[in-house]
Amino acid sequence: TNVSSSSSIKNRVSSLSCILKERYEVSNEKLIIAIAALGEATASVSNILSNYVDHSYAGTQNSSGDDQHKLDIECDKAVFAAIRTSGVYCIAASEETPVETDVSGSSTLTPSQKNDMFSIGFDPLDGSSIIDANFSVGSIYGIWPGKGVLHRSGREQIASAVALYGPRTTLCIALTSNSTNLDKDIVLEVTLVNDRTEWLLSRDSITIK
């Protein structure tokens, strides 16, 4: 199955959106689209990793001083593409692209319109230095309401997520109490199944004890 086919994309977005709406009572349509975009980014990165054979470096370093694999850059581009396509993000920054980047796709948006969108900070491929050993790696995402990610704390986030690429591809999603109608913080896990065409709820609640 082609992970980027229109039917695959539609099924993934629909399945994840349905989980957020019906099971967790997320009523903010833009937030649902924003999280579904992370699902699309995760599916794309998963597909890239499963076809990864080029172990070469790009000859550059990221903001942390790590040597960048070509794979780091390819995954970074895949996440940016998913974010831009969603149409609900205005600013994005990543470990590989450590500057606030306009991803709104429009130069005519007013400040109030941008404040009604989201900003995201992410690491597209955490653990790429150990990928040659075929260990599990992941992606880390943080979503803030409004424009900008600089000088903002984790407590200001409206949602966050961590993807894990191992025998399964999973996405753990953290929702703040003010992002659902359940009036409590929620962490859930979804798993990418059926040849990367659908998200299924695999853990309905995750807590740290």
mmCIF file of C-alpha atoms in Angstrom:
data_model
loop_
_atom_site.group_PDB
_atom_site.id
_atom_site.type_symbol
_atom_site.label_atom_id
_atom_site.label_comp_id
_atom_site.label_asym_id
_atom_site.label_seq_id
_atom_site.Cartn_x
_atom_site.Cartn_y
_atom_site.Cartn_z
ATOM 1 C CA THR A 1 0.000 0.000 0.000
ATOM 2 C CA ASN A 2 1.274 3.456 -0.924
ATOM 3 C CA VAL A 3 1.526 5.431 2.327
ATOM 4 C CA SER A 4 1.105 8.716 0.436
ATOM 5 C CA SER A 5 -1.934 7.707 -1.632
ATOM 6 C CA SER A 6 -5.044 9.826 -1.169
ATOM 7 C CA SER A 7 -7.019 6.862 0.190
ATOM 8 C CA SER A 8 -4.312 6.018 2.757
ATOM 9 C CA ILE A 9 -4.113 9.625 3.916
ATOM 10 C CA LYS A 10 -7.899 9.883 4.163
ATOM 11 C CA ASN A 11 -8.146 6.679 6.212
ATOM 12 C CA ARG A 12 -5.395 7.704 8.634
ATOM 13 C CA VAL A 13 -6.743 11.213 9.162
ATOM 14 C CA SER A 14 -10.290 9.921 9.569
ATOM 15 C CA SER A 15 -9.368 7.186 12.047
ATOM 16 C CA LEU A 16 -7.244 9.445 14.265
ATOM 17 C CA SER A 17 -9.762 12.290 14.115
ATOM 18 C CA CYS A 18 -12.543 9.909 15.115
ATOM 19 C CA ILE A 19 -10.594 8.718 18.166
ATOM 20 C CA LEU A 20 -9.954 12.299 19.285
ATOM 21 C CA LYS A 21 -13.535 13.435 18.733
ATOM 22 C CA GLU A 22 -15.561 10.490 19.938
ATOM 23 C CA ARG A 23 -13.401 8.897 22.622
ATOM 24 C CA TYR A 24 -11.682 11.959 24.052
ATOM 25 C CA GLU A 25 -14.210 14.686 23.246
ATOM 26 C CA VAL A 26 -11.818 17.059 21.539
ATOM 27 C CA SER A 27 -14.142 19.677 20.083
ATOM 28 C CA ASN A 28 -11.569 22.107 18.659
ATOM 29 C CA GLU A 29 -11.568 21.179 14.964
ATOM 30 C CA LYS A 30 -8.292 22.967 14.304
ATOM 31 C CA LEU A 31 -6.600 21.057 17.111
ATOM 32 C CA ILE A 32 -7.899 17.778 15.672
ATOM 33 C CA ILE A 33 -6.410 18.730 12.298
ATOM 34 C CA ALA A 34 -3.146 19.730 13.998
ATOM 35 C CA ILE A 35 -2.809 16.367 15.760
ATOM 36 C CA ALA A 36 -3.874 14.456 12.652
ATOM 37 C CA ALA A 37 -0.997 16.222 10.866
ATOM 38 C CA LEU A 38 1.384 14.715 13.420
ATOM 39 C CA GLY A 39 -0.103 11.346 12.559
ATOM 40 C CA GLU A 40 0.688 12.018 8.915
ATOM 41 C CA ALA A 41 4.209 13.132 9.770
ATOM 42 C CA THR A 42 4.724 9.974 11.813
ATOM 43 C CA ALA A 43 3.432 7.740 9.006
ATOM 44 C CA SER A 44 5.795 9.429 6.554
ATOM 45 C CA VAL A 45 8.811 9.059 8.844
ATOM 46 C CA SER A 46 7.903 5.414 9.483
ATOM 47 C CA ASN A 47 7.850 4.795 5.757
ATOM 48 C CA ILE A 48 11.199 6.542 5.278
ATOM 49 C CA LEU A 49 12.807 4.457 8.031
ATOM 50 C CA SER A 50 11.522 1.163 6.644
ATOM 51 C CA ASN A 51 13.257 1.947 3.352
ATOM 52 C CA TYR A 52 16.437 3.358 4.891
ATOM 53 C CA VAL A 53 19.695 1.988 3.469
ATOM 54 C CA ASP A 54 21.875 5.111 3.112
ATOM 55 C CA HIS A 55 24.078 5.329 6.235
ATOM 56 C CA SER A 56 25.940 8.442 5.104
ATOM 57 C CA TYR A 57 26.255 11.792 6.851
ATOM 58 C CA ALA A 58 25.133 15.061 5.330
ATOM 59 C CA GLY A 59 28.371 16.865 6.267
ATOM 60 C CA THR A 60 26.540 19.298 8.551
ATOM 61 C CA GLN A 61 25.702 19.573 12.253
ATOM 62 C CA ASN A 62 22.403 20.394 13.941
ATOM 63 C CA SER A 63 21.899 22.987 16.681
ATOM 64 C CA SER A 64 22.993 20.481 19.332
ATOM 65 C CA GLY A 65 26.311 19.897 17.606
ATOM 66 C CA ASP A 66 25.391 16.423 16.378
ATOM 67 C CA ASP A 67 26.530 15.316 12.950
ATOM 68 C CA GLN A 68 23.471 15.123 10.736
ATOM 69 C CA HIS A 69 22.594 11.985 8.820
ATOM 70 C CA LYS A 70 20.971 12.489 5.459
ATOM 71 C CA LEU A 71 18.118 10.607 7.122
ATOM 72 C CA ASP A 72 17.723 13.382 9.730
ATOM 73 C CA ILE A 73 17.204 15.929 6.981
ATOM 74 C CA GLU A 74 14.829 13.732 4.997
ATOM 75 C CA CYS A 75 12.658 13.137 8.077
ATOM 76 C CA ASP A 76 12.742 16.855 8.910
ATOM 77 C CA LYS A 77 11.424 17.661 5.445
ATOM 78 C CA ALA A 78 8.670 15.047 5.810
ATOM 79 C CA VAL A 79 7.425 16.561 9.074
ATOM 80 C CA PHE A 80 7.521 20.090 7.671
ATOM 81 C CA ALA A 81 5.522 18.908 4.651
ATOM 82 C CA ALA A 82 2.789 17.403 6.842
ATOM 83 C CA ILE A 83 2.647 20.530 8.992
ATOM 84 C CA ARG A 84 2.368 22.850 5.996
ATOM 85 C CA THR A 85 -0.309 20.707 4.351
ATOM 86 C CA SER A 86 -2.545 20.841 7.422
ATOM 87 C CA GLY A 87 -3.128 24.596 7.114
ATOM 88 C CA VAL A 88 -3.474 25.122 10.885
ATOM 89 C CA TYR A 89 0.136 25.857 11.841
ATOM 90 C CA CYS A 90 1.775 29.261 11.456
ATOM 91 C CA ILE A 91 5.239 28.662 12.969
ATOM 92 C CA ALA A 92 7.469 25.585 13.171
ATOM 93 C CA ALA A 93 10.996 24.961 14.421
ATOM 94 C CA SER A 94 12.929 21.726 14.759
ATOM 95 C CA GLU A 95 16.257 20.371 15.954
ATOM 96 C CA GLU A 96 17.390 20.231 12.327
ATOM 97 C CA THR A 97 15.843 23.615 11.420
ATOM 98 C CA PRO A 98 16.308 25.584 14.666
ATOM 99 C CA VAL A 99 14.661 28.831 13.600
ATOM 100 C CA GLU A 100 11.055 29.943 13.728
ATOM 101 C CA THR A 101 9.844 29.144 10.217
ATOM 102 C CA ASP A 102 6.615 30.465 8.724
ATOM 103 C CA VAL A 103 4.603 27.427 7.602
ATOM 104 C CA SER A 104 1.248 29.160 7.152
ATOM 105 C CA GLY A 105 1.582 29.288 3.391
ATOM 106 C CA SER A 106 0.155 32.801 3.325
ATOM 107 C CA SER A 107 1.766 36.230 3.594
ATOM 108 C CA THR A 108 -1.578 37.972 4.062
ATOM 109 C CA LEU A 109 -2.627 36.506 7.418
ATOM 110 C CA THR A 110 -3.337 39.084 10.090
ATOM 111 C CA PRO A 111 -1.837 38.801 13.593
ATOM 112 C CA SER A 112 -5.250 37.798 14.950
ATOM 113 C CA GLN A 113 -5.545 35.038 12.342
ATOM 114 C CA LYS A 114 -2.114 33.700 13.292
ATOM 115 C CA ASN A 115 -3.088 33.753 16.960
ATOM 116 C CA ASP A 116 -5.946 31.427 16.021
ATOM 117 C CA MET A 117 -3.436 28.916 14.616
ATOM 118 C CA PHE A 118 -0.760 26.741 16.247
ATOM 119 C CA SER A 119 3.008 26.671 16.508
ATOM 120 C CA ILE A 120 5.113 23.544 16.820
ATOM 121 C CA GLY A 121 8.555 22.550 17.981
ATOM 122 C CA PHE A 122 9.804 19.085 17.114
ATOM 123 C CA ASP A 123 12.670 16.657 16.795
ATOM 124 C CA PRO A 124 11.907 14.660 13.634
ATOM 125 C CA LEU A 125 14.215 11.764 14.492
ATOM 126 C CA ASP A 126 15.370 11.461 18.073
ATOM 127 C CA GLY A 127 18.098 8.823 18.383
ATOM 128 C CA SER A 128 19.349 8.884 14.814
ATOM 129 C CA SER A 129 22.908 8.342 16.118
ATOM 130 C CA ILE A 130 21.951 4.755 17.084
ATOM 131 C CA ILE A 131 19.879 3.942 14.030
ATOM 132 C CA ASP A 132 22.695 2.001 12.371
ATOM 133 C CA ALA A 133 22.321 -0.564 15.192
ATOM 134 C CA ASN A 134 18.626 -0.874 14.241
ATOM 135 C CA PHE A 135 17.489 0.295 17.680
ATOM 136 C CA SER A 136 14.129 1.988 18.165
ATOM 137 C CA VAL A 137 14.052 5.727 17.488
ATOM 138 C CA GLY A 138 11.331 8.346 17.756
ATOM 139 C CA SER A 139 9.890 11.758 16.963
ATOM 140 C CA ILE A 140 8.983 14.402 19.559
ATOM 141 C CA TYR A 141 6.320 17.075 18.996
ATOM 142 C CA GLY A 142 5.063 20.005 21.084
ATOM 143 C CA ILE A 143 2.091 22.163 20.065
ATOM 144 C CA TRP A 144 1.513 25.698 21.361
ATOM 145 C CA PRO A 145 -1.544 27.860 20.660
ATOM 146 C CA GLY A 146 -0.870 31.031 18.697
ATOM 147 C CA LYS A 147 2.280 32.272 17.030
ATOM 148 C CA GLY A 148 5.791 31.414 18.134
ATOM 149 C CA VAL A 149 7.749 28.813 20.108
ATOM 150 C CA LEU A 150 10.615 30.879 21.512
ATOM 151 C CA HIS A 151 10.561 31.690 25.237
ATOM 152 C CA ARG A 152 7.487 29.533 25.803
ATOM 153 C CA SER A 153 7.218 26.797 28.407
ATOM 154 C CA GLY A 154 5.879 23.281 28.248
ATOM 155 C CA ARG A 155 3.007 24.307 30.499
ATOM 156 C CA GLU A 156 1.767 26.580 27.724
ATOM 157 C CA GLN A 157 1.389 23.667 25.304
ATOM 158 C CA ILE A 158 -2.090 22.605 24.308
ATOM 159 C CA ALA A 159 -0.921 19.132 23.237
ATOM 160 C CA SER A 160 2.234 17.117 22.688
ATOM 161 C CA ALA A 161 3.143 13.757 21.216
ATOM 162 C CA VAL A 162 5.930 11.201 20.992
ATOM 163 C CA ALA A 163 6.214 8.718 18.122
ATOM 164 C CA LEU A 164 8.128 5.480 18.517
ATOM 165 C CA TYR A 165 9.407 3.510 15.533
ATOM 166 C CA GLY A 166 10.107 -0.076 16.511
ATOM 167 C CA PRO A 167 8.388 -3.377 15.700
ATOM 168 C CA ARG A 168 5.257 -1.194 15.735
ATOM 169 C CA THR A 169 4.817 2.481 14.945
ATOM 170 C CA THR A 170 3.037 4.148 17.848
ATOM 171 C CA LEU A 171 2.067 7.713 18.702
ATOM 172 C CA CYS A 172 1.508 8.753 22.322
ATOM 173 C CA ILE A 173 -0.613 11.893 22.495
ATOM 174 C CA ALA A 174 -0.894 14.116 25.568
ATOM 175 C CA LEU A 175 -3.950 16.365 25.779
ATOM 176 C CA THR A 176 -4.311 19.092 28.393
ATOM 177 C CA SER A 177 -7.523 19.409 30.371
ATOM 178 C CA ASN A 178 -8.531 22.519 28.425
ATOM 179 C CA SER A 179 -8.186 20.756 25.068
ATOM 180 C CA THR A 180 -10.966 18.227 25.705
ATOM 181 C CA ASN A 181 -14.427 18.277 27.267
ATOM 182 C CA LEU A 182 -13.352 15.677 29.837
ATOM 183 C CA ASP A 183 -11.847 18.325 32.151
ATOM 184 C CA LYS A 184 -8.702 16.313 32.860
ATOM 185 C CA ASP A 185 -5.288 15.730 31.345
ATOM 186 C CA ILE A 186 -5.186 12.682 29.074
ATOM 187 C CA VAL A 187 -2.387 10.596 27.565
ATOM 188 C CA LEU A 188 -3.315 7.973 24.985
ATOM 189 C CA GLU A 189 -1.508 5.736 22.536
ATOM 190 C CA VAL A 190 -2.469 4.924 18.967
ATOM 191 C CA THR A 191 -0.788 2.353 16.716
ATOM 192 C CA LEU A 192 -0.351 2.535 12.949
ATOM 193 C CA VAL A 193 -1.844 -0.633 11.423
ATOM 194 C CA ASN A 194 -3.080 -2.172 8.184
ATOM 195 C CA ASP A 195 -0.022 -1.322 6.085
ATOM 196 C CA ARG A 196 0.188 2.177 7.573
ATOM 197 C CA THR A 197 -3.334 3.114 6.474
ATOM 198 C CA GLU A 198 -5.122 3.397 9.824
ATOM 199 C CA TRP A 199 -4.625 4.475 13.426
ATOM 200 C CA LEU A 200 -6.125 2.286 16.155
ATOM 201 C CA LEU A 201 -6.361 3.109 19.847
ATOM 202 C CA SER A 202 -3.911 0.775 21.596
ATOM 203 C CA ARG A 203 -3.836 2.289 25.096
ATOM 204 C CA ASP A 204 -6.735 4.439 26.252
ATOM 205 C CA SER A 205 -4.924 5.930 29.235
ATOM 206 C CA ILE A 206 -1.254 6.122 30.198
ATOM 207 C CA THR A 207 -0.117 7.275 33.628
ATOM 208 C CA ILE A 208 3.204 7.437 35.458
ATOM 209 C CA LYS A 209 3.109 5.755 38.864
#
